Coordinates of C-alpha atoms in Angstrom, one line a residue:
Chain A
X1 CA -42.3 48.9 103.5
X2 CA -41.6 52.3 104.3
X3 CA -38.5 54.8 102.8
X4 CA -37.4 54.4 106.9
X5 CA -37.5 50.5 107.1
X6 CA -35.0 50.4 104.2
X7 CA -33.0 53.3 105.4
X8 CA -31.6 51.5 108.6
X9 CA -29.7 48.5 106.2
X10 CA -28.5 51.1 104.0
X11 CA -27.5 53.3 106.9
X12 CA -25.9 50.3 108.2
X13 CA -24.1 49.1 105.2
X14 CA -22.4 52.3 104.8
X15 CA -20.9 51.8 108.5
X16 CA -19.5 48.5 107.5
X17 CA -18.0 50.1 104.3
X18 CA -16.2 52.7 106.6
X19 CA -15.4 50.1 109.3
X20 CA -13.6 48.0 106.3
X21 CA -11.9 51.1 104.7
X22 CA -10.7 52.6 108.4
X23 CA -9.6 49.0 109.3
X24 CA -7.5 48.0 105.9
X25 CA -6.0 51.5 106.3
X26 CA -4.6 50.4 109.6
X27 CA -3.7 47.0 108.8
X28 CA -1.9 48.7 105.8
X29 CA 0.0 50.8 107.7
X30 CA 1.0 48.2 110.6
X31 CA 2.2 45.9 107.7
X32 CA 4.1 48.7 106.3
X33 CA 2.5 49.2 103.4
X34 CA 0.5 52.4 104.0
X35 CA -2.3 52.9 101.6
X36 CA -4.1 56.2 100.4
X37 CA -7.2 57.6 101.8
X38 CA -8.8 57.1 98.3
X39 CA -7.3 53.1 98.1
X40 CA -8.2 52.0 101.3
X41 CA -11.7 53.0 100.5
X42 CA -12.0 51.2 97.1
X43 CA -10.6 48.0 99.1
X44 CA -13.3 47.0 100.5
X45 CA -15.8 47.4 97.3
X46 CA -13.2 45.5 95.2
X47 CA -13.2 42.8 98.2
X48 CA -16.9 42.6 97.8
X49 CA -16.9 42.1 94.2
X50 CA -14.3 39.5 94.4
X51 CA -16.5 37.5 96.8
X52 CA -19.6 38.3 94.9
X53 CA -18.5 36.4 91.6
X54 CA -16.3 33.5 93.5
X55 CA -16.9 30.2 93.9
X56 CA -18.6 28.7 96.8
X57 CA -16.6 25.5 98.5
X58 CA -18.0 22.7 99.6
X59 CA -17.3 20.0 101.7
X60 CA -18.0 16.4 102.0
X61 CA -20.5 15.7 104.1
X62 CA -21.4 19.2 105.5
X63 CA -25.1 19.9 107.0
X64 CA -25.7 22.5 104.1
X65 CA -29.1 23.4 106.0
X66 CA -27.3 24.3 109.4
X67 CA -24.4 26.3 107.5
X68 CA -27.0 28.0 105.4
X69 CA -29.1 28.8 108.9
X70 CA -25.9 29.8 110.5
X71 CA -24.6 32.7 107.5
X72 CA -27.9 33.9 107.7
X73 CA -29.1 34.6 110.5
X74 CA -26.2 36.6 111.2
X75 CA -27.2 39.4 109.3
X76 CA -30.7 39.6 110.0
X77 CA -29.8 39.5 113.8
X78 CA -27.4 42.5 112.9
X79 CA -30.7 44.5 111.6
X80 CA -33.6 43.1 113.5
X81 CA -30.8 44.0 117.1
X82 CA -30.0 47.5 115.2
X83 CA -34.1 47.8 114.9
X84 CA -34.6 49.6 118.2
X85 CA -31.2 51.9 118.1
X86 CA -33.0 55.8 117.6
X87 CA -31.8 57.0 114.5
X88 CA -31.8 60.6 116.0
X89 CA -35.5 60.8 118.2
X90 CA -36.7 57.6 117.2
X91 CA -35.6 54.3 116.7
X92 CA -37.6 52.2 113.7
X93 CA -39.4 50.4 116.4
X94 CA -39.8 51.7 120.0
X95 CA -40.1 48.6 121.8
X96 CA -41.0 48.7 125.9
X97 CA -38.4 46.3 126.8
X98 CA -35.9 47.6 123.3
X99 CA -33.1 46.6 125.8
X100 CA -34.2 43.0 125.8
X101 CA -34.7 42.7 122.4
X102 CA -31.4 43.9 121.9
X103 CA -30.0 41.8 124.0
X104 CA -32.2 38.6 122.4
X105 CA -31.0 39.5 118.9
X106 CA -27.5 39.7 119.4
X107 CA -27.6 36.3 121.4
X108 CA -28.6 35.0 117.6
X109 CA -24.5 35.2 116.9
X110 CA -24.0 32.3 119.3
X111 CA -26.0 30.1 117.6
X112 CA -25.1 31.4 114.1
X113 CA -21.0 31.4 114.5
X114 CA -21.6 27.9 116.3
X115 CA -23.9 26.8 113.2
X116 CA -21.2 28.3 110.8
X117 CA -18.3 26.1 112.4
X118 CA -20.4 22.9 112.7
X119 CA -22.2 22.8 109.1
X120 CA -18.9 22.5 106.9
X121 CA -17.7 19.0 108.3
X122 CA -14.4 20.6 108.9
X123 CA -12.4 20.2 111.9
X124 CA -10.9 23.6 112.2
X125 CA -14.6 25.7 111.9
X126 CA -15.7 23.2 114.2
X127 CA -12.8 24.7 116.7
X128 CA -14.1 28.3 115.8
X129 CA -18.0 27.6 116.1
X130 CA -16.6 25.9 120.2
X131 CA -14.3 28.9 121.1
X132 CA -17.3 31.7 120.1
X133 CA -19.4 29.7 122.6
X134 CA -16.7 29.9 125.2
X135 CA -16.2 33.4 124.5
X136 CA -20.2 34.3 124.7
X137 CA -20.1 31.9 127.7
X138 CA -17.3 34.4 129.3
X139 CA -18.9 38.0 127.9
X140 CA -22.5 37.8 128.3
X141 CA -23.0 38.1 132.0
X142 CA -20.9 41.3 132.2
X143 CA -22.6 42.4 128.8
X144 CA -26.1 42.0 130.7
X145 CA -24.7 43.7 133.5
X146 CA -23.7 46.5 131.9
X147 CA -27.0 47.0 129.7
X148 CA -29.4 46.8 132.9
X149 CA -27.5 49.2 134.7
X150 CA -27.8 51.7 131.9
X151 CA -31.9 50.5 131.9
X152 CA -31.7 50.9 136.0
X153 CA -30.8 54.2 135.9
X154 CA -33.2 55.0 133.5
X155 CA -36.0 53.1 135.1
X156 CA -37.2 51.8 131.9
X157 CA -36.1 49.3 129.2
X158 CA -37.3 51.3 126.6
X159 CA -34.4 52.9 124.6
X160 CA -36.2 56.2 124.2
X161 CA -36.3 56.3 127.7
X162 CA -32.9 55.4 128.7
X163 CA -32.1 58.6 126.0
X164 CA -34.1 61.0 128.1
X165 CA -33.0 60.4 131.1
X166 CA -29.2 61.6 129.9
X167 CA -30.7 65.0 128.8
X168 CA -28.3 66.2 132.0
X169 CA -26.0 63.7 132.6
X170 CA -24.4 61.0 130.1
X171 CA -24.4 57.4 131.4
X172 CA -20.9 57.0 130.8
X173 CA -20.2 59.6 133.2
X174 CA -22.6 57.6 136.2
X175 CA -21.2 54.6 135.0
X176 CA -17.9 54.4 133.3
X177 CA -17.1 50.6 134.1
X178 CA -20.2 49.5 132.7
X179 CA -19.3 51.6 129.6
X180 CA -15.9 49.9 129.5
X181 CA -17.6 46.1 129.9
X182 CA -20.2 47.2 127.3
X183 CA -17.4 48.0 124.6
X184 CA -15.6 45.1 125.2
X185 CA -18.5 42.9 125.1
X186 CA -19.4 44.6 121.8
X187 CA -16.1 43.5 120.3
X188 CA -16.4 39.9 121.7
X189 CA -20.0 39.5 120.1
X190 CA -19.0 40.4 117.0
X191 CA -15.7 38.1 117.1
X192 CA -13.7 41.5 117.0
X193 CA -10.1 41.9 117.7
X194 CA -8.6 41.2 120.4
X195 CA -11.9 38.8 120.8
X196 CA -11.2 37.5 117.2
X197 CA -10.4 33.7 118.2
X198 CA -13.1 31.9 116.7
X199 CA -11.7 33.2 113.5
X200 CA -8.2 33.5 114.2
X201 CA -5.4 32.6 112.0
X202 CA -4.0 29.8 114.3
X203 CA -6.9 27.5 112.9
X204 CA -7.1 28.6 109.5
X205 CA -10.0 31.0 109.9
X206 CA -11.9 29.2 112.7
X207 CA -15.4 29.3 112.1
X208 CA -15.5 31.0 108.2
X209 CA -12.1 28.7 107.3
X210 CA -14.4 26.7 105.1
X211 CA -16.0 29.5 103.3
X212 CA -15.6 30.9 100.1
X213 CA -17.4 33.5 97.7
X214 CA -21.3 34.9 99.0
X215 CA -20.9 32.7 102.0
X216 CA -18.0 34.5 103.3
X217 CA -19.2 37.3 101.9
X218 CA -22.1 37.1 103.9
X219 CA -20.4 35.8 107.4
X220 CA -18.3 38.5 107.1
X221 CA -20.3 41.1 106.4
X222 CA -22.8 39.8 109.1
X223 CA -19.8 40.0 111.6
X224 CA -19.1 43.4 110.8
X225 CA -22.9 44.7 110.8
X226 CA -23.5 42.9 114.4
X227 CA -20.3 45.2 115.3
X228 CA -22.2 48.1 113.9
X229 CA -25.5 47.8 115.7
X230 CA -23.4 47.0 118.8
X231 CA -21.3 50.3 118.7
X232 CA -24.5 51.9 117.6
X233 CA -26.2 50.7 120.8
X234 CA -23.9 52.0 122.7
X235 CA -24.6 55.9 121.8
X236 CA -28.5 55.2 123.3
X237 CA -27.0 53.5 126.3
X238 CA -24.0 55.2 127.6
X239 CA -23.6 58.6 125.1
X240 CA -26.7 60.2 125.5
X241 CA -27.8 59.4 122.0
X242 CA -28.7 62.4 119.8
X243 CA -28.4 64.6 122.9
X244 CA -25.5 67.7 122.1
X245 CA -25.5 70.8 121.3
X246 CA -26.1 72.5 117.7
X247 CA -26.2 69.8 115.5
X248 CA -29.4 67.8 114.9
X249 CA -29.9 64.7 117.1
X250 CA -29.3 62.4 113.8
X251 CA -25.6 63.9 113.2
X252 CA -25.0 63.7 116.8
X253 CA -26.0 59.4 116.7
X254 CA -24.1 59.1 113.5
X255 CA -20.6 61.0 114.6
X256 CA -21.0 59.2 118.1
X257 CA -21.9 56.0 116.3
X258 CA -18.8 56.8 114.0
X259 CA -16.4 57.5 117.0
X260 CA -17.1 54.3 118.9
X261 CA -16.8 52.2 115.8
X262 CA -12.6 54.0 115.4
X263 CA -12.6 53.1 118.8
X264 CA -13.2 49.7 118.1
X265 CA -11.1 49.5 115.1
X266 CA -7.8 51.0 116.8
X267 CA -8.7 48.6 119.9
X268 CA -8.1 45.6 117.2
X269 CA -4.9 46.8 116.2
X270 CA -3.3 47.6 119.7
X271 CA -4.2 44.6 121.0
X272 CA -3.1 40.8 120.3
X273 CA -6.0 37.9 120.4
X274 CA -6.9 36.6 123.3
X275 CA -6.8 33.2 124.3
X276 CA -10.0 31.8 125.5
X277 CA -8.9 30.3 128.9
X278 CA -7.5 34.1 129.7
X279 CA -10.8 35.5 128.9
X280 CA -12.5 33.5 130.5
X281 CA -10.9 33.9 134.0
X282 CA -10.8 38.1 133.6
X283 CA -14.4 38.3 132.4
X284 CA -15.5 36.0 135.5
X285 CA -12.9 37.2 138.3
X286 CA -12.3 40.7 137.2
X287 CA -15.6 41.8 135.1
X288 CA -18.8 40.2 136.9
X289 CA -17.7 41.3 140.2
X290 CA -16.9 45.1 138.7
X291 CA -20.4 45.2 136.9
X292 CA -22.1 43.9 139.8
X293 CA -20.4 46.6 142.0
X294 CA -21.6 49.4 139.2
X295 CA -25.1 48.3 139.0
X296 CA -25.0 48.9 142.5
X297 CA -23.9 51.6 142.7
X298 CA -26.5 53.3 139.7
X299 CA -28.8 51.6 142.4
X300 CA -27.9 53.6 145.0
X301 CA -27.5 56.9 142.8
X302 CA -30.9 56.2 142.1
X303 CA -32.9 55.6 145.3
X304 CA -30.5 58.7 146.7
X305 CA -32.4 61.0 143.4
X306 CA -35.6 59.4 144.8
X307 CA -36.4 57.2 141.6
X308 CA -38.0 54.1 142.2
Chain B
X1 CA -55.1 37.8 109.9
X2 CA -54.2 37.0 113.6
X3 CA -55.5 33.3 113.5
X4 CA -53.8 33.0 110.4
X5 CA -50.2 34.0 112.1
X6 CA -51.1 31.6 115.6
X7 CA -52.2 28.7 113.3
X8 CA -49.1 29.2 111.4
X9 CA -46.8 29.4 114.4
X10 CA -48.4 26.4 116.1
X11 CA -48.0 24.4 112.7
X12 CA -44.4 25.8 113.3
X13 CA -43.9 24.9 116.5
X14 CA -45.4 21.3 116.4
X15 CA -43.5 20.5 112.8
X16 CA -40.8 21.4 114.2
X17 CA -41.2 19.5 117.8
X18 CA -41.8 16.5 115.7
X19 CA -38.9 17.0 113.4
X20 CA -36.6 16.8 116.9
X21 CA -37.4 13.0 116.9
X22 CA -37.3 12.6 113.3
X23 CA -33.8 14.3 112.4
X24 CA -30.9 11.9 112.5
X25 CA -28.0 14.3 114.4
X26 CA -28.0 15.5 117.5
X27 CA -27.1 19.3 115.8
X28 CA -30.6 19.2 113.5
X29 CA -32.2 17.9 116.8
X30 CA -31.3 21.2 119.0
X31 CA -31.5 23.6 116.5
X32 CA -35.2 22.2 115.6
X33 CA -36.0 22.7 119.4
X34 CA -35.1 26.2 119.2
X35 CA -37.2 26.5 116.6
X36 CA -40.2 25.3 118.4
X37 CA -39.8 27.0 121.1
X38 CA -39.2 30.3 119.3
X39 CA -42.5 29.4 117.5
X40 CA -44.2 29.5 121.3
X41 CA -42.3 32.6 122.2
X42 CA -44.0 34.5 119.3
X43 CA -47.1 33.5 120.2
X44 CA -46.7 34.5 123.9
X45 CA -45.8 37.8 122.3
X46 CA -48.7 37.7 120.6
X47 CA -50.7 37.3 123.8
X48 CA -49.4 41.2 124.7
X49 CA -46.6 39.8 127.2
X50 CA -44.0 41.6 125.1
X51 CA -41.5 41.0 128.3
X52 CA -42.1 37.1 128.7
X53 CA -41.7 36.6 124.9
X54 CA -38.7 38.3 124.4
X55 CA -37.3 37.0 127.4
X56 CA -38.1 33.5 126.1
X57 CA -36.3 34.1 122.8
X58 CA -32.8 34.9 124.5
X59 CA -33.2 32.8 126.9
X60 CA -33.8 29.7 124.6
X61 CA -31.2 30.5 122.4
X62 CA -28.6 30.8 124.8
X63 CA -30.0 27.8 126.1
X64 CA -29.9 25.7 122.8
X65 CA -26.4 26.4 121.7
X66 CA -25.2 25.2 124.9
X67 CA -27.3 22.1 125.0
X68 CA -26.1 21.6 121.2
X69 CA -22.6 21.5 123.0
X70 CA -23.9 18.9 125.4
X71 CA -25.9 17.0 122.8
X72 CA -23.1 16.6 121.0
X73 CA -20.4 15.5 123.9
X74 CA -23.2 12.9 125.3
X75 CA -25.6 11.5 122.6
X76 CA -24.3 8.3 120.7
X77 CA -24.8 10.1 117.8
X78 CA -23.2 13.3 117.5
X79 CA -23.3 14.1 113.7
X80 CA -25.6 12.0 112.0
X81 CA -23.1 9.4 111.4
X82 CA -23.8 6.2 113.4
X83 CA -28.0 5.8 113.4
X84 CA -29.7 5.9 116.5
X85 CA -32.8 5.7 118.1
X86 CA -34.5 8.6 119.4
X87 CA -37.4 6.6 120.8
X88 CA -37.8 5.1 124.2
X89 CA -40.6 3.2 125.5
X90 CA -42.5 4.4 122.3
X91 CA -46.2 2.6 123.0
X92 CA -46.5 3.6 126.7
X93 CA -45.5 7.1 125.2
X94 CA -48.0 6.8 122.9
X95 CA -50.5 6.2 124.6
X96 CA -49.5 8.5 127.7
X97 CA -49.3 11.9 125.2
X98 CA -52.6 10.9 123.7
X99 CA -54.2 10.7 126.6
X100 CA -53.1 14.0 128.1
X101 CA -53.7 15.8 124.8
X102 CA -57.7 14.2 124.9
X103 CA -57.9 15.8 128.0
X104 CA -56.3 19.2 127.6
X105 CA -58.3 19.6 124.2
X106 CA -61.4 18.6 125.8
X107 CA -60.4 20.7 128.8
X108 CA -60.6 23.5 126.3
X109 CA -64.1 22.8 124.5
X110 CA -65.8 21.9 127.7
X111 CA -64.6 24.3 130.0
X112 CA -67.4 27.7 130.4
X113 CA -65.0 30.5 129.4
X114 CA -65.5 33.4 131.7
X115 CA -66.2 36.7 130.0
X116 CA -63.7 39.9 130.4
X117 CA -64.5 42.2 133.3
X118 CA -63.1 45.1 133.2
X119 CA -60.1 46.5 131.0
X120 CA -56.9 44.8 130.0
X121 CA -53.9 46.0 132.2
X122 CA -52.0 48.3 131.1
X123 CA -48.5 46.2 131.5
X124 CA -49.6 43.1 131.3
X125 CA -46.4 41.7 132.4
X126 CA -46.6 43.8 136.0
X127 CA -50.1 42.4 136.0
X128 CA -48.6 38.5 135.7
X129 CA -45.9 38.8 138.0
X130 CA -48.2 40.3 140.8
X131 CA -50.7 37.8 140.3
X132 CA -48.2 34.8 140.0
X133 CA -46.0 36.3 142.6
X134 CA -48.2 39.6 144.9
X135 CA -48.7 37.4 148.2
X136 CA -45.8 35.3 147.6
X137 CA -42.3 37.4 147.4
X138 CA -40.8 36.4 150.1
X139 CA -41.3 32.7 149.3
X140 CA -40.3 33.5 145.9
X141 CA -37.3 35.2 146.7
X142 CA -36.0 32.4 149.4
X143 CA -36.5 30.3 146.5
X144 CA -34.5 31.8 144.7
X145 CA -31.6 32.1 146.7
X146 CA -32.2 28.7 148.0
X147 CA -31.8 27.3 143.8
X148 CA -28.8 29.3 143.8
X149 CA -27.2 27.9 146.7
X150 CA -28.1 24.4 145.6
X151 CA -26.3 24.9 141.9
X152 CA -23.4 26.1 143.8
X153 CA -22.8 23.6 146.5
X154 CA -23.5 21.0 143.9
X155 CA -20.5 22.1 141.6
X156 CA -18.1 22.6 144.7
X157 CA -19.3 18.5 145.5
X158 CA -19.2 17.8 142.0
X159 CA -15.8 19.5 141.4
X160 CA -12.4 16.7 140.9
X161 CA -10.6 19.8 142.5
X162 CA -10.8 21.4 145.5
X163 CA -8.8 24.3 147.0
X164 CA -6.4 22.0 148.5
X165 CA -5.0 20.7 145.2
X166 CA -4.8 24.2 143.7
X167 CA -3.0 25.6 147.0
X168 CA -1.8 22.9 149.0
X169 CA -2.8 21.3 152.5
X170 CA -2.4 24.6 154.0
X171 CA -4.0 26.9 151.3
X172 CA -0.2 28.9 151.5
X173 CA 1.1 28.0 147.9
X174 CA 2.3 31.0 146.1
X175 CA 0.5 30.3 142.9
X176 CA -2.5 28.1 142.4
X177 CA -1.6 25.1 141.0
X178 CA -4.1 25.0 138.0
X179 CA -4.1 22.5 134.6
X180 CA -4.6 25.3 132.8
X181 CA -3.5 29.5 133.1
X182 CA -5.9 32.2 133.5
X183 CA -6.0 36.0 132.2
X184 CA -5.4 37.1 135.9
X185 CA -2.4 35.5 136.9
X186 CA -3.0 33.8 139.9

């Protein structure tokens, strides 16, 4: 195992620990109890030690393999889907279809959350593992959309490709809707405000209610590192990766990395959770046909430029 | 070291086909699917169709978790708790699947494998969907479309609902009338 292969976990490790500090900072502040720079990034080590050392709850009944499968398989899915991201020219593996593995691995959530909710016994995660289904149910055709365009206009599923081809021109810039559909579906993978239903407060927790020390630990750590490779898949994609001027292409994924995951984070706290059956309808009514229309479009951009 | 990692993914895949029959809840039963057939999509990986295998991966997965969701509404065992039979007409099955397995087995031993001409292609997914598909696009495509159509006009038949009870006899009600509200408003 090479210095690299254990660089991307660490890499993305830190990005959780700066998601957590940015987001207690902001929950802080809406509650009214703004918290110091210095405070808000302590919070989340403290948090991790608490969890670390705490008891782990179980439940009568519960399908202790299926909850097990379900915590973690979340993370690995995190790192395995992060995999083909370029860390600056390369990505740890450059796949020929990256795009569908990214796609594969992230898909692992949907069985994981739903795993999570059934193995406890408990009524509430059971509620939690059903809504995330719902949710993938209503985000994943506009999410796949939204990807394929980005590979369509690159003519190539291969993320190192797709990053070439935006030496000139970003993607968001070709294709700003699919842009939009691709952040929100990277918030509703990773159960992430306003998507946060499966684990909202109105059941308890949802899907993690019945967890307790490494187990939530681990849930919501794997949570927060999906969130990670799915911002960080959008830099590739739609940001022309490590394509900028005078800094190296590494800075440039790790400040647009950075920037998408604040955009992300402020997202959760403007907006309130949204109900399932809303979702549902504007993902279908409002965000198939609009992908559909931008893919296209990039089609049409593309056979104009002569690709093909 | 690559017979080793197909023998253990077959091992995989058939331990775990078994186990779907053995496993008391419908849950364990799904998920023990998935792993099967995530066992075969590695090995069609292993075959160079790096496409087709990841392709089979998210497809099955998606796939699983929402036939968990159906296992679970339908089966007359959703969690394990009342016991169940997953067997049905277990001798004629028997017998059935070990007949077909003498055959493929045998079909494999006895049959003259030709040797490779030429060199592999180099996308050996292209080279698979032209030979499954070159001649045949049209056919393919009218197919498709023609599936489509069929899943569609089956739900509107299947629907309780129509457009008449969400907008009256003459489809000139202000707002649908719906059991349950939407994000857009209508």
């Amino acid at each position: 195992m090479s210095a690299t292969t254990l660089l991307l976990p660490a890499l993305m490790i830190a990005a959780v620990w700066f998601l957590a500090a940015l987001d207690g900072a902001l929950a802080g502040r809406a509650a009214g109890r703004p918290v110091g720079p210095a405070a808000a990034a302590v919070e989340p080590v403290r948090a991790t030690a608490r969890l670390l050392v705490g008891q782990r709850r179980s439940t009568l009944a519960a399908d202790g393999l299926l909850r097990w499968a379900g915590i973690a398989s979340l993370s690995v899915a995190a790192v395995l889907a992060a995999a083909v991201v370029p860390l600056g020219e390369r990505p740890l593996v450059d796949l020929s279809v990256g795009v569908v593995w990214f796609n594969a691995m992230e898909v692992v959530a949907w069985a994981a959350v739903w795993l999570v909710g059934w193995g406890p016994n408990g009524a509430l995660s059971l509620v939690g593992g059903y809504r995330f289904v719902a949710q993938g149910l209503s985000y994943e055709l506009p999410h796949m959309f939204a990807i394929i365009t980005a590979a369509l206009a690159a003519g190539s599923l291969r993320i190192t490709d797709i990053v070439d081809a935006q030496a000139g021109l970003w993607f968001v810039v070709l294709m700003p809707a699919a842009f939009v559909a691709y952040l929100l579906s990277a918030a509703a993978m990773a159960f992430w405000g306003p998507f946060d239903a499966p684990v909202a407060r109105d059941t308890a927790g949802g899907a993690g209610s019945e967890l307790s020390g490494v187990d939530r630990l681990l849930f919501a750590g794997g949570r927060r590192l999906l969130l990670v490779a799915a911002a960080s898949m959008a830099v590739p994609l739609f940001l022309g990766g490590g394509h900028g001027p005078w800094l190296p292409a590494w800075a440039w994924v790790l400040l647009k990395t950075a920037a998408v995951l604040v955009v992300l984070v402020w997202l959760r706290h403007q907006l309130p959770t949204i109900r399932m059956d809303r979702w549902a309808e504007i993902s279908w009514v409002v965000l198939v046909p609009l992908t559909i229309v931008q893919a296209l479009v990039v089609a049409l951009v593309v056979l104009a430029r002569g690709g093909m | 070291m690559v017979l080793a990692v197909f023998c253990v993914l077959s091992l995989l895949a058939l331990s775990s086909g078994v186990l779907v029959f053995v496993v008391d809840s419908m849950a364990r039963a799904t998920f023990c699917l998935l792993v099967s057939f995530l066992a075969v999509a590695a090995m069609v990986l292993m075959t160079g169709l790096a496409y087709l295998g990841v392709v089979i991966i998210l497809m099955m997965i998606i796939e699983m978790v929402i036939m968990a969701v159906f296992m679970v509404m339908f089966m007359m065992n959703p969690a394990g708790l009342m016991p169940m039979s997953m067997f049905h007409n277990t001798r004629g099955a028997a017998v059935i699947s070990g007949l077909v397995f003498t055959g493929l087995a045998a079909g494999i031993l006895v049959v003259d494998w030709p040797q490779r001409r030429g060199a592999p292609a180099p996308d050996p997914t292209v080279a698979l969907g032209e030979a499954l598909m070159g001649g045949h696009m049209l056919t393919m495509m009218t197919l498709g479309v023609t599936l489509f159509a069929t899943i569609v006009a089956t739900v509107v038949l299947s629907t309780g609902r129509g457009r008449y009870d969400r907008l009256g006899d003459d489809l000139d009600a202000e707002r649908a009338d719906d059991p349950t509200g939407g994000g857009v408003g209508r």
